[in-house]
Every structure is written in structure tokens, then in C-alpha cells.
PDB file of C-alpha atoms in Angstrom:
ATOM      1  CA  UNK A  91     108.533  88.070 109.253  1.00  0.00           C
ATOM      2  CA  UNK A  92     111.801  89.649 110.134  1.00  0.00           C
ATOM      3  CA  UNK A  93     112.036  87.358 113.139  1.00  0.00           C
ATOM      4  CA  UNK A  94     111.618  84.275 111.317  1.00  0.00           C
ATOM      5  CA  UNK A  95     112.542  84.942 107.804  1.00  0.00           C
ATOM      6  CA  UNK A  96     115.381  87.255 108.133  1.00  0.00           C
ATOM      7  CA  UNK A  97     115.719  91.060 107.348  1.00  0.00           C
ATOM      8  CA  UNK A  98     115.345  90.607 103.968  1.00  0.00           C
ATOM      9  CA  UNK A  99     112.472  88.573 103.940  1.00  0.00           C
ATOM     10  CA  UNK A 100     111.083  89.635 100.703  1.00  0.00           C
ATOM     11  CA  UNK A 101     114.385  88.729  98.903  1.00  0.00           C
ATOM     12  CA  UNK A 102     115.025  85.225  97.543  1.00  0.00           C
ATOM     13  CA  UNK A 103     113.481  82.032  99.088  1.00  0.00           C
ATOM     14  CA  UNK A 104     113.543  83.014 102.598  1.00  0.00           C
ATOM     15  CA  UNK A 105     109.608  83.204 103.381  1.00  0.00           C
ATOM     16  CA  UNK A 106     107.913  80.310 101.802  1.00  0.00           C
ATOM     17  CA  UNK A 107     105.766  82.801  99.480  1.00  0.00           C
ATOM     18  CA  UNK A 108     103.467  81.976  96.471  1.00  0.00           C
ATOM     19  CA  UNK A 109     103.974  83.318  92.877  1.00  0.00           C
ATOM     20  CA  UNK A 110     101.223  85.867  93.731  1.00  0.00           C
ATOM     21  CA  UNK A 111     103.041  87.037  97.012  1.00  0.00           C
ATOM     22  CA  UNK A 112     106.378  86.976  94.858  1.00  0.00           C
ATOM     23  CA  UNK A 113     104.636  88.890  91.987  1.00  0.00           C
ATOM     24  CA  UNK A 114     103.800  91.866  94.380  1.00  0.00           C
ATOM     25  CA  UNK A 115     106.764  91.730  95.831  1.00  0.00           C
ATOM     26  CA  UNK A 116     109.062  92.532  92.575  1.00  0.00           C
ATOM     27  CA  UNK A 117     106.137  95.239  91.725  1.00  0.00           C
ATOM     28  CA  UNK A 118     106.829  96.853  94.718  1.00  0.00           C
ATOM     29  CA  UNK A 119     110.717  96.929  94.213  1.00  0.00           C
ATOM     30  CA  UNK A 120     109.990  97.996  90.324  1.00  0.00           C
ATOM     31  CA  UNK A 121     108.143 101.206  92.061  1.00  0.00           C
ATOM     32  CA  UNK A 122     111.134 101.699  94.539  1.00  0.00           C
ATOM     33  CA  UNK A 123     113.545 101.702  91.657  1.00  0.00           C
ATOM     34  CA  UNK A 124     111.595 103.634  89.314  1.00  0.00           C
ATOM     35  CA  UNK A 125     111.092 106.066  92.256  1.00  0.00           C
ATOM     36  CA  UNK A 126     115.070 105.770  92.650  1.00  0.00           C
ATOM     37  CA  UNK A 127     114.190 104.550  96.351  1.00  0.00           C
ATOM     38  CA  UNK A 128     116.084 101.828  98.338  1.00  0.00           C
ATOM     39  CA  UNK A 129     115.111  98.464  98.190  1.00  0.00           C
ATOM     40  CA  UNK A 130     115.221  98.189 102.063  1.00  0.00           C
ATOM     41  CA  UNK A 131     112.805  96.421 104.437  1.00  0.00           C
ATOM     42  CA  UNK A 132     111.148 100.028 105.692  1.00  0.00           C
ATOM     43  CA  UNK A 133     110.522 101.166 101.882  1.00  0.00           C
ATOM     44  CA  UNK A 134     109.537  97.502 100.986  1.00  0.00           C
ATOM     45  CA  UNK A 135     106.622  97.712 104.167  1.00  0.00           C
ATOM     46  CA  UNK A 136     105.469 100.929 102.685  1.00  0.00           C
ATOM     47  CA  UNK A 137     105.477  99.901  99.537  1.00  0.00           C
ATOM     48  CA  UNK A 138     103.780  96.686  99.561  1.00  0.00           C
ATOM     49  CA  UNK A 139      99.929  97.192  98.909  1.00  0.00           C
ATOM     50  CA  UNK A 140      97.213  95.879 101.476  1.00  0.00           C
ATOM     51  CA  UNK A 141      96.277  93.176  99.048  1.00  0.00           C
ATOM     52  CA  UNK A 142      99.713  91.998  99.355  1.00  0.00           C
ATOM     53  CA  UNK A 143      99.198  92.016 103.523  1.00  0.00           C
ATOM     54  CA  UNK A 144      95.675  90.297 103.454  1.00  0.00           C
ATOM     55  CA  UNK A 145      96.867  87.534 101.363  1.00  0.00           C
ATOM     56  CA  UNK A 146      99.299  86.660 103.681  1.00  0.00           C
ATOM     57  CA  UNK A 147      96.325  86.015 106.218  1.00  0.00           C
ATOM     58  CA  UNK A 148      94.960  83.588 103.643  1.00  0.00           C
ATOM     59  CA  UNK A 149      94.148  80.172 104.582  1.00  0.00           C
ATOM     60  CA  UNK A 150      97.065  78.808 101.874  1.00  0.00           C
ATOM     61  CA  UNK A 151      99.047  80.698 104.236  1.00  0.00           C
ATOM     62  CA  UNK A 152      97.979  78.954 107.917  1.00  0.00           C
ATOM     63  CA  UNK A 153     100.495  76.282 108.522  1.00  0.00           C
ATOM     64  CA  UNK A 154     103.832  78.454 107.858  1.00  0.00           C
ATOM     65  CA  UNK A 155     103.736  82.002 107.577  1.00  0.00           C
ATOM     66  CA  UNK A 156     100.547  82.763 110.000  1.00  0.00           C
ATOM     67  CA  UNK A 157     101.604  80.242 112.959  1.00  0.00           C
ATOM     68  CA  UNK A 158     105.213  80.827 112.611  1.00  0.00           C
ATOM     69  CA  UNK A 159     105.221  84.766 112.376  1.00  0.00           C
ATOM     70  CA  UNK A 160     102.188  87.060 111.669  1.00  0.00           C
ATOM     71  CA  UNK A 161      99.966  85.770 114.528  1.00  0.00           C
ATOM     72  CA  UNK A 162     102.255  87.684 116.993  1.00  0.00           C
ATOM     73  CA  UNK A 163     101.111  90.751 115.284  1.00  0.00           C
ATOM     74  CA  UNK A 164      97.592  90.220 116.579  1.00  0.00           C
ATOM     75  CA  UNK A 165      98.077  89.250 119.974  1.00  0.00           C
ATOM     76  CA  UNK A 166      97.207  92.657 121.646  1.00  0.00           C
ATOM     77  CA  UNK A 167      93.570  91.178 122.849  1.00  0.00           C
ATOM     78  CA  UNK A 168      95.065  87.772 123.445  1.00  0.00           C
ATOM     79  CA  UNK A 169      95.233  86.536 119.829  1.00  0.00           C
ATOM     80  CA  UNK A 170      92.727  86.222 117.104  1.00  0.00           C
ATOM     81  CA  UNK A 171      92.090  83.502 115.153  1.00  0.00           C
ATOM     82  CA  UNK A 172      93.717  83.588 111.353  1.00  0.00           C
ATOM     83  CA  UNK A 173      90.332  83.316 109.911  1.00  0.00           C
ATOM     84  CA  UNK A 174      88.827  86.102 111.635  1.00  0.00           C
ATOM     85  CA  UNK A 175      91.777  88.325 111.151  1.00  0.00           C
ATOM     86  CA  UNK A 176      91.424  87.577 107.201  1.00  0.00           C
ATOM     87  CA  UNK A 177      87.718  87.987 107.145  1.00  0.00           C
ATOM     88  CA  UNK A 178      88.227  91.232 108.862  1.00  0.00           C
ATOM     89  CA  UNK A 179      91.382  92.598 106.976  1.00  0.00           C
ATOM     90  CA  UNK A 180      89.587  91.299 103.569  1.00  0.00           C
ATOM     91  CA  UNK A 181      86.329  93.561 104.425  1.00  0.00           C
ATOM     92  CA  UNK A 182      88.315  96.606 104.860  1.00  0.00           C
ATOM     93  CA  UNK A 183      90.512  96.252 101.756  1.00  0.00           C
ATOM     94  CA  UNK A 184      87.213  95.939  99.833  1.00  0.00           C
ATOM     95  CA  UNK A 185      85.804  98.926 101.235  1.00  0.00           C
ATOM     96  CA  UNK A 186      89.041 100.818 100.496  1.00  0.00           C
ATOM     97  CA  UNK A 187      89.060  99.536  97.273  1.00  0.00           C
ATOM     98  CA  UNK A 188      85.563 100.791  96.371  1.00  0.00           C
ATOM     99  CA  UNK A 189      86.434 104.209  98.331  1.00  0.00           C
ATOM    100  CA  UNK A 190      89.621 104.367  96.162  1.00  0.00           C
ATOM    101  CA  UNK A 191      87.604 103.759  92.698  1.00  0.00           C
ATOM    102  CA  UNK A 192      84.830 106.386  93.925  1.00  0.00           C
ATOM    103  CA  UNK A 193      81.921 104.295  94.050  1.00  0.00           C
ATOM    104  CA  UNK A 194      79.280 105.883  96.037  1.00  0.00           C
ATOM    105  CA  UNK A 195      79.888 103.849  99.143  1.00  0.00           C
ATOM    106  CA  UNK A 196      77.752 106.095 101.266  1.00  0.00           C
ATOM    107  CA  UNK A 197      74.540 104.343  99.523  1.00  0.00           C
ATOM    108  CA  UNK A 198      75.906 100.764  99.420  1.00  0.00           C
ATOM    109  CA  UNK A 199      77.672 100.144 102.961  1.00  0.00           C
ATOM    110  CA  UNK A 200      77.057 100.499 106.552  1.00  0.00           C
ATOM    111  CA  UNK A 201      79.907 103.114 106.890  1.00  0.00           C
ATOM    112  CA  UNK A 202      79.530 103.291 110.818  1.00  0.00           C
ATOM    113  CA  UNK A 203      79.677 100.023 111.451  1.00  0.00           C
ATOM    114  CA  UNK A 204      82.774  99.637 109.252  1.00  0.00           C
ATOM    115  CA  UNK A 205      84.378 102.328 110.567  1.00  0.00           C
ATOM    116  CA  UNK A 206      83.953 100.725 114.371  1.00  0.00           C
ATOM    117  CA  UNK A 207      85.151  97.445 112.583  1.00  0.00           C
ATOM    118  CA  UNK A 208      88.114  99.129 111.517  1.00  0.00           C
ATOM    119  CA  UNK A 209      89.092 100.704 114.989  1.00  0.00           C
ATOM    120  CA  UNK A 210      88.637  97.620 116.666  1.00  0.00           C
ATOM    121  CA  UNK A 211      90.785  95.320 113.809  1.00  0.00           C
ATOM    122  CA  UNK A 212      93.600  98.187 114.596  1.00  0.00           C
ATOM    123  CA  UNK A 213      93.225  97.548 118.496  1.00  0.00           C
ATOM    124  CA  UNK A 214      94.146  93.681 117.662  1.00  0.00           C
ATOM    125  CA  UNK A 215      97.228  94.961 116.863  1.00  0.00           C
ATOM    126  CA  UNK A 216      97.959  97.579 119.177  1.00  0.00           C
ATOM    127  CA  UNK A 217      95.120  99.270 121.747  1.00  0.00           C
ATOM    128  CA  UNK A 218      97.551 102.576 121.831  1.00  0.00           C
ATOM    129  CA  UNK A 219      96.986 102.958 118.059  1.00  0.00           C
ATOM    130  CA  UNK A 220      93.661 102.016 118.087  1.00  0.00           C
ATOM    131  CA  UNK A 221      92.919 104.663 120.830  1.00  0.00           C
ATOM    132  CA  UNK A 222      94.822 107.349 119.021  1.00  0.00           C
ATOM    133  CA  UNK A 223      93.013 106.477 115.714  1.00  0.00           C
ATOM    134  CA  UNK A 224      89.627 106.547 117.356  1.00  0.00           C
ATOM    135  CA  UNK A 225      90.563 109.754 119.022  1.00  0.00           C
ATOM    136  CA  UNK A 226      91.952 111.582 116.006  1.00  0.00           C
ATOM    137  CA  UNK A 227      89.215 110.103 113.351  1.00  0.00           C
ATOM    138  CA  UNK A 228      87.000 112.656 112.052  1.00  0.00           C
ATOM    139  CA  UNK A 229      84.639 110.160 110.591  1.00  0.00           C
ATOM    140  CA  UNK A 230      81.478 110.805 112.991  1.00  0.00           C
ATOM    141  CA  UNK A 231      81.171 114.630 112.361  1.00  0.00           C
ATOM    142  CA  UNK A 232      81.943 114.069 108.630  1.00  0.00           C
ATOM    143  CA  UNK A 233      79.521 111.473 108.121  1.00  0.00           C
ATOM    144  CA  UNK A 234      76.482 113.393 110.091  1.00  0.00           C
ATOM    145  CA  UNK A 235      77.343 116.818 108.000  1.00  0.00           C
ATOM    146  CA  UNK A 236      74.226 116.885 105.334  1.00  0.00           C
ATOM    147  CA  UNK A 237      75.406 116.405 101.360  1.00  0.00           C
ATOM    148  CA  UNK A 238      75.390 119.319  99.456  1.00  0.00           C
TER     149      UNK A 238
END
């Protein structure tokens, strides 16, 4: 995004963002200001919600943001189609939301498959980070423990 739309792409109209994306940016800015943190690129990246990033992978951004900028983040395995990336990351977002809302996901979802899909999606962006995450993940040990 920075390479195509400039260091401050989240300010003003540099990037062709729709109103819902702009609202999420404003919300992130307000949080930073409330927490007395600087409204700079690094802080904004950390403050923006996962839903914002998944939204940038949506069909409505295919001809603009995806083809001009974001596809470059998914070149680790020769590139992935936007629809595949959006579908996978949106599934991860939904799982994350279920966990965050304390839903009993262990009864609803194939968590082992979800874990493997998360590690795989990380590899689309960086093989080294994916290997690190897989190595340090305690998912399989924790998942195998009996529920008390």
C-alpha cells in the first residue's frame, strides 16, 4: 500500500477506499488519539482491525487495491488468486471472532484443519514466518490435552 499509495495512504484520498474502510481507519485513528499514541503508519497498521485487511481483499477492490498493491504480499508461493486469499482469510477472521466471543468452537469446527490452514495462509506471505509459527505453535499439544 505504501509503495503504491504513499507512506500516508490511510490519510486523505490517496488510496481508493470505500466508505466502510474509511470508517475503520477513522476508528483506528480515534483509538490511537485516545491512547495518546502517534497516528503514524506503524501504529495504524497495528491498530487497524483484521476485518479491515480482509475487506481489502474483497471483490470490490480487485481492479484497484488488489491488482495494484496487495497481491504482492502473497507472492511467497508464486502468488494466489484474490478470491482464494479472501476466502481463507475471511474464514480465519470468522474463527477468530468466534474464539474472541467465547463460543464453544471445539464443538463446532474442525480446529486441526483450521490450524493447518492458518499456517498455510501465513506461508502465502512468508515461508520463514510460517515455519516459525508452525515450530512455536502449541496447538497440537493443547488440543490433545483432556478437557477437565
